[in-house]
Short mmCIF file of C-alpha atoms in Angstrom, two decimals:
data_model
loop_
_atom_site.label_atom_id
_atom_site.label_comp_id
_atom_site.label_asym_id
_atom_site.label_seq_id
_atom_site.Cartn_x
_atom_site.Cartn_y
_atom_site.Cartn_z
CA MET A 71 -0.01 0.03 -0.03
CA THR A 72 1.11 3.58 -0.70
CA LYS A 73 2.46 5.14 2.51
CA ILE A 74 1.96 8.83 2.90
CA GLY A 75 3.42 10.81 5.81
CA VAL A 76 2.07 14.01 7.40
CA LEU A 77 4.65 16.28 9.02
CA GLY A 78 3.26 16.19 12.58
CA LEU A 79 5.06 19.06 14.33
CA GLN A 80 2.04 21.31 14.54
CA GLY A 81 -1.20 22.11 12.65
CA ALA A 82 -4.00 20.23 11.04
CA VAL A 83 -2.33 16.84 11.17
CA ARG A 84 -5.43 14.60 12.05
CA GLU A 85 -7.53 15.99 9.16
CA HIS A 86 -4.80 15.13 6.63
CA VAL A 87 -4.51 11.57 8.08
CA ARG A 88 -8.21 11.06 7.67
CA SER A 89 -8.17 12.44 4.04
CA ILE A 90 -5.19 10.14 3.14
CA GLU A 91 -6.99 7.15 4.56
CA GLU A 92 -10.20 8.10 2.69
CA SER A 93 -8.08 8.16 -0.41
CA GLY A 94 -7.04 4.51 0.00
CA ALA A 95 -3.46 4.97 1.34
CA GLU A 96 -1.79 4.37 4.61
CA ALA A 97 -1.13 7.51 6.73
CA VAL A 98 1.85 8.10 9.08
CA VAL A 99 2.37 11.06 11.42
CA VAL A 100 5.95 12.07 11.12
CA LYS A 101 7.48 13.56 14.33
CA TRP A 102 11.19 12.64 13.70
CA PRO A 103 13.38 12.68 10.54
CA LYS A 104 14.18 8.96 10.61
CA GLN A 105 10.51 8.24 9.80
CA LEU A 106 10.90 9.76 6.37
CA ASP A 107 12.74 6.64 4.98
CA GLU A 108 9.55 4.48 4.99
CA LEU A 109 7.38 6.96 2.98
CA ASP A 110 6.25 7.15 -0.58
CA GLY A 111 5.03 10.74 -0.22
CA LEU A 112 4.80 13.44 2.37
CA ILE A 113 2.19 16.20 3.16
CA LEU A 114 3.30 19.42 4.75
CA PRO A 115 0.01 20.48 6.46
CA GLY A 116 -1.58 23.78 7.30
CA GLY A 117 -0.58 25.49 10.56
CA GLU A 118 1.83 28.29 11.38
CA SER A 119 4.78 28.28 8.97
CA THR A 120 7.06 30.08 11.44
CA THR A 121 6.33 27.56 14.28
CA MET A 122 6.83 24.54 11.90
CA ARG A 123 10.10 26.10 10.64
CA ARG A 124 11.53 26.52 14.28
CA LEU A 125 10.72 22.97 15.09
CA MET A 126 12.09 21.61 11.87
CA ASP A 127 15.34 23.37 12.52
CA ARG A 128 15.47 22.18 16.14
CA TYR A 129 14.90 18.57 15.28
CA GLY A 130 17.26 18.56 12.15
CA PHE A 131 14.29 18.10 9.67
CA THR A 132 15.39 20.69 7.14
CA GLU A 133 18.12 18.79 5.23
CA PRO A 134 16.31 15.37 5.38
CA LEU A 135 13.19 17.03 3.94
CA ARG A 136 15.18 18.52 1.08
CA ALA A 137 16.76 15.13 0.46
CA PHE A 138 13.29 13.46 0.51
CA GLY A 139 12.08 15.88 -2.23
CA LYS A 140 15.16 15.52 -4.33
CA SER A 141 14.95 11.74 -4.24
CA GLY A 142 11.80 12.23 -6.46
CA ARG A 143 9.22 11.29 -3.84
CA PRO A 144 6.23 13.61 -4.02
CA MET A 145 5.57 16.33 -1.46
CA PHE A 146 2.29 18.19 -1.06
CA GLY A 147 2.23 21.51 0.85
CA THR A 148 -1.12 23.09 1.93
CA CYS A 149 -1.14 26.76 3.11
CA ALA A 150 1.72 26.94 5.64
CA GLY A 151 3.18 23.79 3.91
CA LEU A 152 3.11 25.67 0.53
CA ILE A 153 5.20 28.39 2.15
CA LEU A 154 7.68 25.74 3.41
CA LEU A 155 8.00 24.21 -0.09
CA ALA A 156 8.45 27.43 -1.95
CA GLY A 157 11.71 28.49 -3.64
CA GLU A 158 11.06 32.18 -2.72
CA VAL A 159 8.99 33.87 -0.03
CA VAL A 160 8.29 37.58 -0.50
CA GLY A 161 9.97 39.66 2.19
CA TYR A 162 12.38 36.96 3.25
CA ASP A 163 16.02 36.58 2.18
CA GLU A 164 16.02 32.79 2.42
CA PRO A 165 13.27 30.24 1.57
CA HIS A 166 12.38 27.48 4.03
CA LEU A 167 12.99 24.27 2.09
CA GLY A 168 13.21 26.06 -1.27
CA LEU A 169 12.22 22.93 -3.28
CA MET A 170 9.34 24.15 -5.48
CA ASP A 171 9.90 26.63 -8.37
CA ILE A 172 7.37 29.17 -7.15
CA LYS A 173 7.48 32.51 -5.27
CA VAL A 174 4.78 32.91 -2.54
CA GLU A 175 3.54 35.73 -0.35
CA ARG A 176 2.38 35.08 3.11
CA ASN A 177 -1.00 36.25 4.45
CA SER A 178 -1.64 37.84 1.13
CA PHE A 179 -5.38 37.82 1.23
CA GLY A 180 -5.35 39.80 4.57
CA ARG A 181 -5.90 38.91 8.27
CA GLN A 182 -8.38 36.38 9.66
CA LYS A 183 -11.48 38.57 9.07
CA ASP A 184 -10.66 38.31 5.37
CA SER A 185 -10.38 34.47 5.34
CA PHE A 186 -13.02 32.96 2.98
CA GLU A 187 -14.45 29.93 1.10
CA ALA A 188 -14.57 30.03 -2.63
CA ASN A 189 -15.54 27.77 -5.55
CA LEU A 190 -12.53 26.79 -7.69
CA SER A 191 -11.78 24.87 -10.76
CA ILE A 192 -8.66 22.81 -10.28
CA LYS A 193 -6.98 21.42 -13.41
CA ASP A 194 -6.89 17.56 -13.57
CA VAL A 195 -8.66 17.40 -10.11
CA ALA A 196 -12.16 19.02 -10.03
CA ASP A 197 -14.06 21.83 -11.73
CA ASP A 198 -16.36 22.50 -8.75
CA TYR A 199 -14.16 22.55 -5.68
CA ASN A 200 -15.09 24.36 -2.45
CA ALA A 201 -11.78 25.77 -1.14
CA VAL A 202 -11.25 27.10 2.40
CA PHE A 203 -8.63 29.90 2.59
CA ILE A 204 -7.45 30.94 6.06
CA ARG A 205 -4.90 33.79 6.33
CA ALA A 206 -3.84 32.21 3.13
CA PRO A 207 -0.65 32.83 1.06
CA HIS A 208 -0.76 32.91 -2.72
CA ILE A 209 1.61 32.06 -5.48
CA VAL A 210 3.00 35.35 -6.88
CA SER A 211 4.74 33.74 -9.78
CA ALA A 212 5.49 30.19 -10.99
CA GLY A 213 8.71 29.10 -12.80
CA GLU A 214 8.74 27.58 -16.28
CA GLY A 215 8.50 23.99 -15.17
CA THR A 216 5.54 24.71 -12.94
CA GLU A 217 1.99 24.03 -14.05
CA VAL A 218 -0.68 26.43 -12.61
CA LEU A 219 -3.64 24.20 -11.52
CA ALA A 220 -6.00 26.84 -10.02
CA GLU A 221 -6.49 30.55 -9.69
CA CYS A 222 -8.81 32.59 -7.39
CA ASP A 223 -9.54 36.19 -8.10
CA GLY A 224 -6.61 36.33 -10.55
CA ARG A 225 -4.11 34.93 -8.12
CA ILE A 226 -2.52 31.52 -8.47
CA VAL A 227 -3.62 29.23 -5.55
CA ALA A 228 -2.56 25.73 -6.73
CA ALA A 229 0.34 24.58 -8.81
CA ARG A 230 2.48 21.52 -9.54
CA ASN A 231 6.14 21.43 -10.23
CA GLY A 232 7.22 17.88 -11.01
CA GLN A 233 7.01 15.84 -7.74
CA TYR A 234 5.89 19.07 -5.79
CA LEU A 235 2.24 19.98 -5.27
CA GLY A 236 1.13 22.99 -3.45
CA CYS A 237 -2.08 24.89 -2.78
CA SER A 238 -2.99 28.04 -0.69
CA PHE A 239 -6.20 26.58 0.72
CA HIS A 240 -7.00 23.76 3.18
CA PRO A 241 -8.21 20.55 1.43
CA GLU A 242 -8.17 18.88 4.88
CA LEU A 243 -10.97 21.04 6.21
CA THR A 244 -13.65 19.63 3.93
CA ASP A 245 -14.89 16.17 3.09
CA ASP A 246 -13.79 16.57 -0.52
CA HIS A 247 -10.79 14.31 -0.83
CA ARG A 248 -10.23 14.68 -4.56
CA ILE A 249 -7.00 16.73 -4.38
CA THR A 250 -5.52 14.39 -1.76
CA ALA A 251 -6.46 11.48 -3.94
CA TYR A 252 -4.66 13.29 -6.83
CA PHE A 253 -1.55 13.41 -4.62
CA VAL A 254 -1.77 9.81 -3.55
CA LYS A 255 -1.82 8.88 -7.21
CA MET A 256 1.34 11.08 -7.72
CA ALA A 257 2.96 9.06 -4.84
CA LYS A 258 1.88 5.73 -6.32
CA GLN A 259 3.26 6.54 -9.71
CA ALA A 260 6.57 7.77 -8.28
CA LYS A 261 6.89 4.66 -6.18
CA ALA A 262 6.49 2.49 -9.32
CA LEU A 263 8.92 4.70 -11.31
CA LEU A 264 11.53 4.61 -8.51
CA ALA A 265 11.23 0.87 -8.04
CA HIS A 266 12.14 0.48 -11.72
CA SER A 267 15.18 2.70 -11.76
CA MET B 97 -16.26 34.44 -1.84
CA ASN B 98 -17.71 33.97 1.60
CA THR B 99 -15.98 35.43 4.70
CA GLY B 100 -16.73 34.69 8.33
CA THR B 101 -18.26 31.18 7.74
CA ASP B 102 -18.19 28.56 10.44
CA ARG B 103 -15.75 26.59 8.44
CA VAL B 104 -13.34 29.52 8.06
CA LYS B 105 -13.72 30.49 11.74
CA ARG B 106 -13.31 26.97 13.16
CA GLY B 107 -10.65 26.19 10.59
CA MET B 108 -8.50 28.97 11.90
CA ALA B 109 -8.41 27.26 15.35
CA GLU B 110 -7.65 23.95 13.64
CA MET B 111 -4.45 25.58 12.29
CA GLN B 112 -3.36 26.36 15.81
CA LYS B 113 -3.54 22.73 16.94
CA GLY B 114 -0.46 21.30 18.69
CA GLY B 115 0.78 24.77 19.35
CA VAL B 116 1.30 27.27 22.12
CA ILE B 117 -0.54 30.61 22.30
CA MET B 118 1.31 33.07 24.60
CA ASP B 119 0.13 36.14 26.47
CA VAL B 120 2.24 39.22 25.69
CA VAL B 121 1.99 42.85 26.79
CA ASN B 122 4.13 44.57 24.22
CA ALA B 123 5.90 44.22 20.86
CA GLU B 124 9.06 43.01 22.37
CA GLN B 125 7.49 40.06 24.13
CA ALA B 126 5.50 39.26 20.97
CA LYS B 127 8.72 38.90 19.05
CA VAL B 128 10.22 36.64 21.69
CA ALA B 129 7.06 34.56 21.49
CA GLU B 130 7.16 34.26 17.75
CA GLU B 131 10.92 33.50 17.74
CA ALA B 132 10.18 30.71 20.24
CA GLY B 133 7.63 29.19 17.88
CA ALA B 134 4.32 30.39 19.37
CA VAL B 135 1.37 29.73 16.92
CA ALA B 136 -0.25 32.98 18.10
CA VAL B 137 0.01 35.69 20.73
CA MET B 138 -2.61 37.11 23.05
CA ALA B 139 -2.13 40.84 23.26
CA LEU B 140 -2.95 42.13 26.78
CA GLU B 141 -2.36 45.17 29.01
CA ARG B 142 -1.53 42.91 31.92
CA VAL B 143 -1.00 39.23 32.28
CA PRO B 144 -3.56 37.45 34.50
CA SER B 145 -1.34 37.26 37.58
CA ASP B 146 -0.83 40.98 37.48
CA ILE B 147 -4.55 41.52 36.98
CA ARG B 148 -5.09 39.47 40.11
CA LYS B 149 -2.54 41.68 41.98
CA ALA B 150 -3.81 44.96 40.65
CA GLY B 151 -7.44 44.22 41.52
CA GLY B 152 -10.21 46.65 40.34
CA VAL B 153 -11.99 46.34 37.03
CA ALA B 154 -9.91 44.70 34.24
CA ARG B 155 -11.00 45.79 30.73
CA MET B 156 -10.02 45.36 27.11
CA ALA B 157 -6.37 46.36 26.57
CA ASP B 158 -5.39 49.77 25.20
CA PRO B 159 -5.82 49.49 21.37
CA ARG B 160 -2.31 50.93 21.08
CA ILE B 161 -0.79 47.89 22.77
CA VAL B 162 -2.94 45.55 20.48
CA GLU B 163 -1.81 47.51 17.38
CA GLU B 164 1.81 47.49 18.48
CA VAL B 165 1.67 43.68 18.80
CA MET B 166 -0.16 43.23 15.47
CA ASN B 167 2.62 45.28 13.75
CA ALA B 168 5.42 43.34 15.48
CA VAL B 169 4.61 39.79 14.29
CA THR B 170 3.32 37.82 11.37
CA ILE B 171 1.66 35.10 13.41
CA PRO B 172 -2.06 35.63 14.36
CA VAL B 173 -2.83 38.02 17.17
CA MET B 174 -5.63 37.49 19.67
CA ALA B 175 -7.16 39.84 22.28
CA LYS B 176 -9.54 39.70 25.03
CA ALA B 177 -12.94 41.36 25.49
CA ARG B 178 -15.03 41.35 28.65
CA ILE B 179 -17.86 38.80 28.84
CA GLY B 180 -20.91 40.27 27.14
CA HIS B 181 -19.10 43.59 26.09
CA ILE B 182 -20.43 43.94 22.61
CA VAL B 183 -18.58 47.19 21.92
CA GLU B 184 -15.14 45.99 23.18
CA ALA B 185 -15.61 42.94 20.93
CA ARG B 186 -16.63 45.10 17.90
CA VAL B 187 -13.72 47.53 18.40
CA LEU B 188 -11.16 44.72 18.41
CA GLU B 189 -12.85 43.15 15.37
CA ALA B 190 -12.64 46.53 13.51
CA MET B 191 -8.94 46.74 14.36
CA GLY B 192 -8.50 43.48 12.49
CA VAL B 193 -7.51 41.21 15.48
CA ASP B 194 -7.49 37.61 14.30
CA TYR B 195 -9.23 35.92 17.16
CA LEU B 196 -11.16 37.26 20.23
CA ASP B 197 -11.30 35.67 23.65
CA GLU B 198 -14.54 36.49 25.56
CA SER B 199 -12.68 36.07 28.74
CA GLU B 200 -13.36 35.61 32.46
CA VAL B 201 -9.91 36.99 33.16
CA LEU B 202 -11.43 40.42 32.54
CA THR B 203 -14.22 41.73 34.77
CA PRO B 204 -17.49 40.71 33.12
CA ALA B 205 -19.56 43.51 31.59
CA ASP B 206 -22.76 41.41 31.69
CA GLU B 207 -23.63 38.99 34.39
CA GLU B 208 -26.41 37.38 32.47
CA TYR B 209 -25.58 37.16 28.83
CA HIS B 210 -22.54 36.22 26.73
CA LEU B 211 -21.94 37.62 23.27
CA LEU B 212 -23.73 36.23 20.31
CA LYS B 213 -20.60 35.30 18.65
CA SER B 214 -22.20 33.94 15.51
CA ASP B 215 -22.91 37.68 14.60
CA PHE B 216 -19.25 38.44 14.25
CA THR B 217 -16.88 37.87 11.37
CA VAL B 218 -13.93 37.37 13.82
CA PRO B 219 -13.83 34.09 15.42
CA PHE B 220 -14.08 33.60 19.26
CA VAL B 221 -12.50 31.39 21.88
CA CYS B 222 -14.44 30.95 25.21
CA GLY B 223 -13.55 29.16 28.44
CA CYS B 224 -15.45 26.15 29.72
CA ARG B 225 -15.47 23.93 32.84
CA ASP B 226 -18.05 21.34 31.74
CA ILE B 227 -20.00 20.16 28.78
CA GLY B 228 -22.85 22.64 29.60
CA GLU B 229 -20.70 25.67 29.32
CA ALA B 230 -18.90 24.20 26.29
CA ALA B 231 -22.22 23.53 24.49
CA ARG B 232 -23.69 26.94 25.44
CA ARG B 233 -20.67 28.79 24.06
CA ILE B 234 -20.64 26.65 20.83
CA GLY B 235 -24.35 27.45 20.54
CA GLU B 236 -23.62 31.17 20.82
CA GLY B 237 -21.08 30.70 18.01
CA ALA B 238 -17.65 30.18 19.71
CA SER B 239 -15.23 28.58 17.18
CA MET B 240 -12.79 27.43 19.74
CA LEU B 241 -12.83 26.36 23.40
CA ARG B 242 -10.36 26.36 26.24
CA THR B 243 -10.48 25.20 29.81
CA LYS B 244 -10.92 28.05 32.18
CA GLY B 245 -8.53 26.67 34.79
CA GLU B 246 -7.69 29.26 37.32
CA PRO B 247 -5.70 32.05 35.44
CA GLY B 248 -2.74 33.72 36.96
CA THR B 249 -2.10 31.12 39.66
CA GLY B 250 0.63 28.88 38.03
CA ASN B 251 -1.43 26.07 39.46
CA ILE B 252 -2.57 23.45 36.96
CA VAL B 253 -5.18 21.68 39.07
CA GLU B 254 -8.17 23.47 37.83
CA ALA B 255 -7.33 23.12 34.18
CA VAL B 256 -6.84 19.40 34.73
CA ARG B 257 -10.21 19.28 36.43
CA HIS B 258 -11.91 21.11 33.55
CA MET B 259 -10.29 19.12 30.80
CA ARG B 260 -10.99 15.74 32.40
CA LYS B 261 -14.60 16.71 33.12
CA VAL B 262 -15.43 17.96 29.58
CA ASN B 263 -13.76 14.92 27.96
CA ALA B 264 -15.48 12.50 30.36
CA GLN B 265 -18.79 14.15 29.60
CA VAL B 266 -18.25 13.92 25.85
CA ARG B 267 -17.43 10.18 26.20
CA LYS B 268 -20.63 9.63 28.17
CA LEU B 269 -22.69 11.48 25.58
CA VAL B 270 -21.27 9.49 22.78
CA HIS B 271 -22.36 6.25 24.36
CA MET B 272 -25.79 7.46 25.39
CA ASN B 273 -28.97 6.53 23.46
CA GLU B 274 -30.38 9.27 21.29
CA ASP B 275 -33.59 9.30 23.37
CA GLU B 276 -31.57 10.15 26.47
CA ILE B 277 -29.98 13.36 25.05
CA MET B 278 -32.77 15.78 25.66
CA THR B 279 -32.66 15.08 29.39
CA GLU B 280 -28.90 15.32 29.45
CA ALA B 281 -29.38 18.76 27.68
CA LYS B 282 -31.79 19.70 30.43
CA ILE B 283 -29.41 18.61 33.22
CA HIS B 284 -26.45 20.71 31.79
CA GLY B 285 -28.31 23.63 30.49
CA ALA B 286 -26.84 22.66 27.08
CA PRO B 287 -28.46 23.27 23.61
CA PHE B 288 -29.85 19.93 22.47
CA GLU B 289 -28.69 20.41 18.88
CA VAL B 290 -25.04 20.92 20.01
CA LEU B 291 -25.16 17.74 22.20
CA MET B 292 -26.60 15.74 19.27
CA GLN B 293 -23.82 16.97 17.03
CA ILE B 294 -21.19 15.94 19.64
CA LYS B 295 -22.79 12.58 19.87
CA LYS B 296 -22.84 12.10 16.11
CA GLU B 297 -19.26 13.19 15.51
CA GLY B 298 -17.88 11.51 18.62
CA ARG B 299 -16.11 14.68 19.73
CA LEU B 300 -16.50 18.52 20.25
CA PRO B 301 -17.10 20.21 16.95
CA VAL B 302 -14.37 22.77 17.74
CA VAL B 303 -10.88 22.46 19.14
CA ASN B 304 -10.43 22.61 22.95
CA PHE B 305 -7.13 24.14 24.22
CA ALA B 306 -5.89 24.02 27.82
CA ALA B 307 -5.53 27.33 29.67
CA GLY B 308 -5.38 28.70 33.22
CA GLY B 309 -2.45 27.70 35.36
CA ILE B 310 0.13 26.19 33.00
CA ALA B 311 3.49 27.03 34.51
CA THR B 312 6.09 24.41 33.26
CA PRO B 313 6.85 22.33 30.14
CA ALA B 314 5.58 19.31 32.05
CA ASP B 315 2.29 21.11 32.77
CA ALA B 316 1.86 21.72 28.99
CA ALA B 317 2.63 18.15 28.12
CA LEU B 318 0.25 16.91 30.92
CA MET B 319 -2.61 18.86 29.31
CA MET B 320 -1.86 17.48 25.85
CA GLU B 321 -1.72 13.92 27.43
CA LEU B 322 -5.25 14.64 28.86
CA GLY B 323 -6.48 15.43 25.35
CA ALA B 324 -5.98 19.11 24.82
CA ASP B 325 -5.49 20.30 21.27
CA GLY B 326 -2.90 22.88 22.32
CA VAL B 327 -2.15 25.24 25.18
CA PHE B 328 -2.49 28.83 26.25
CA VAL B 329 0.27 30.02 28.54
CA GLY B 330 -0.46 33.29 30.34
CA SER B 331 1.58 34.53 33.13
CA GLY B 332 3.99 31.59 33.08
CA ILE B 333 6.39 32.61 30.40
CA PHE B 334 7.19 36.30 30.97
CA LYS B 335 7.12 35.92 34.74
CA SER B 336 9.92 33.36 34.50
CA GLU B 337 13.59 34.17 34.82
CA ASN B 338 14.48 33.37 31.15
CA PRO B 339 11.32 33.93 29.00
CA ALA B 340 12.91 33.04 25.65
CA LYS B 341 14.29 29.72 26.93
CA PHE B 342 11.14 28.97 28.83
CA ALA B 343 8.93 29.74 25.84
CA ARG B 344 10.93 27.45 23.52
CA ALA B 345 10.76 24.63 26.18
CA ILE B 346 6.96 24.91 26.41
CA VAL B 347 6.66 24.86 22.63
CA GLU B 348 8.78 21.69 22.34
CA ALA B 349 7.04 19.98 25.31
CA THR B 350 3.72 20.53 23.63
CA THR B 351 4.88 19.08 20.27
CA HIS B 352 6.64 16.03 21.89
CA TYR B 353 4.38 15.62 24.86
CA GLN B 354 5.06 11.90 25.19
CA ASP B 355 8.82 12.15 24.80
CA TYR B 356 9.67 12.15 28.36
CA LYS B 357 13.39 12.11 27.93
CA LEU B 358 13.08 15.26 25.86
CA ILE B 359 10.90 16.90 28.42
CA ALA B 360 13.49 16.08 31.16
CA GLU B 361 16.12 17.85 28.98
CA LEU B 362 13.89 20.83 28.35
CA SER B 363 13.06 21.29 32.04
CA LYS B 364 16.78 21.55 33.07
CA GLU B 365 17.92 24.89 34.47
CA LEU B 366 14.85 26.84 33.44
CA GLY B 367 15.30 29.03 36.47
CA GLU B 368 12.56 29.76 39.05
CA PRO B 369 9.05 29.31 37.52
CA MET B 370 6.34 31.69 38.62
CA LYS B 371 5.42 31.34 42.27
CA GLY B 372 2.10 29.45 42.27
CA LEU B 373 -1.08 30.02 44.35
CA GLU B 374 -3.07 27.46 46.15
CA ILE B 375 -6.64 27.57 44.86
CA ALA B 376 -8.12 27.09 48.35
CA GLY B 377 -6.33 30.24 49.38
CA ILE B 378 -8.18 32.41 46.84
CA ALA B 379 -11.51 33.83 48.08
CA ALA B 380 -14.44 32.53 46.08
CA ALA B 381 -15.11 36.09 44.79
CA ASP B 382 -11.60 36.31 43.33
CA ARG B 383 -11.83 33.00 41.38
CA MET B 384 -11.94 33.96 37.73
CA GLN B 385 -13.44 30.52 36.77
CA GLU B 386 -16.72 31.26 38.45
CA ARG B 387 -17.32 34.13 35.95
CA GLY B 388 -19.46 33.25 32.98
CA TRP B 389 -22.83 31.60 32.82
#
């Protein structure tokens, strides 16, 4: 069975676990770097990106996570997780993991009072997707190898760059598991590919 | 695009799970909290132990302090309004505060009615000691709960009592027959619909943090062990000798609450924690947990 980890340092971990299981894969809560070895894919959940980064640094997660991505195994970042994956973060000199060829801006829709739900069309996933945005970031620009999957109000809110998938919103907060299922499929395909090489 | 929906308000609290929300009284403390890995800060004029000492009427913080904190950090900023004080709540909402605490730490403005929190775009957290209080606050539109504990005491005993009680009552509810729920609602003064929802989902429909008396990393871990979704630390951090180190230790103990060797390491040489208060030594009228209805 495809095994998907959820980085379990802080945030909406339980919801992602449920969504992974609903999508027919096995879910693992990852609290320590050594757990990464057994995984076929990893979700970086929503939460507070600054908190997750502090904890990642303290427990030596940063390099193992970069190595995980570079090994070709898929990673999916939602909201705070998208910020962790990005190659560039507006207003910061250094990115966090710097894996995905996108530039993101934090809290770009405003404060909590501006948080919202919206109906989206997500390429290859769904054309009627109810997305929940909470103090959400957005993708300011995407590199050449990055495919834009969804936009909201003229801003990029979901994209894929090879094995990296990212979105501004929180698929884990609804019962719609289609985007998680899409990621599980990415992990399954990568697993088959890596087994052959 | 819809703002202020239940999903957006409750979802915001979901993102705070497994984290520590710290009380701060100025920009400098807010930065220490953010640097230590706090998921949010609560902007206050005085921490609860100082409110206790000062006595008199405790009100919403000076908006300048709240503004200063909002400008200092990128993590969410919370602030407290008095129970039932519609205008304090609206003022903080208008300022763009991310989450409001209708809090018994402040002197209540209304001794009969709480705020109708469903009327607001900004989400609310409220304190609870049992399933009745929890369900009433959810019924009024609270998007997040916390134990009341006994704030500003550095004594964990009341937070433990409240967390255990709510969770035991949720477990009982889940195992009851549906035809027994109305009487349970009557006993606890709880809205029937909220109890039915808890029964169906098998848990509270919003996250429940621990608050009120958390003074050490082990206290924070204990509350997580008892089923808290995260912790609020009030007076504990900035009343300790080395706030930055103390704040980091609380954050790590909350993340790895079952890693006892790590908690032992984190607890070393933290300096003197805040001096605690024995609950029995506090006059009934001074117990903040009795406020709210």
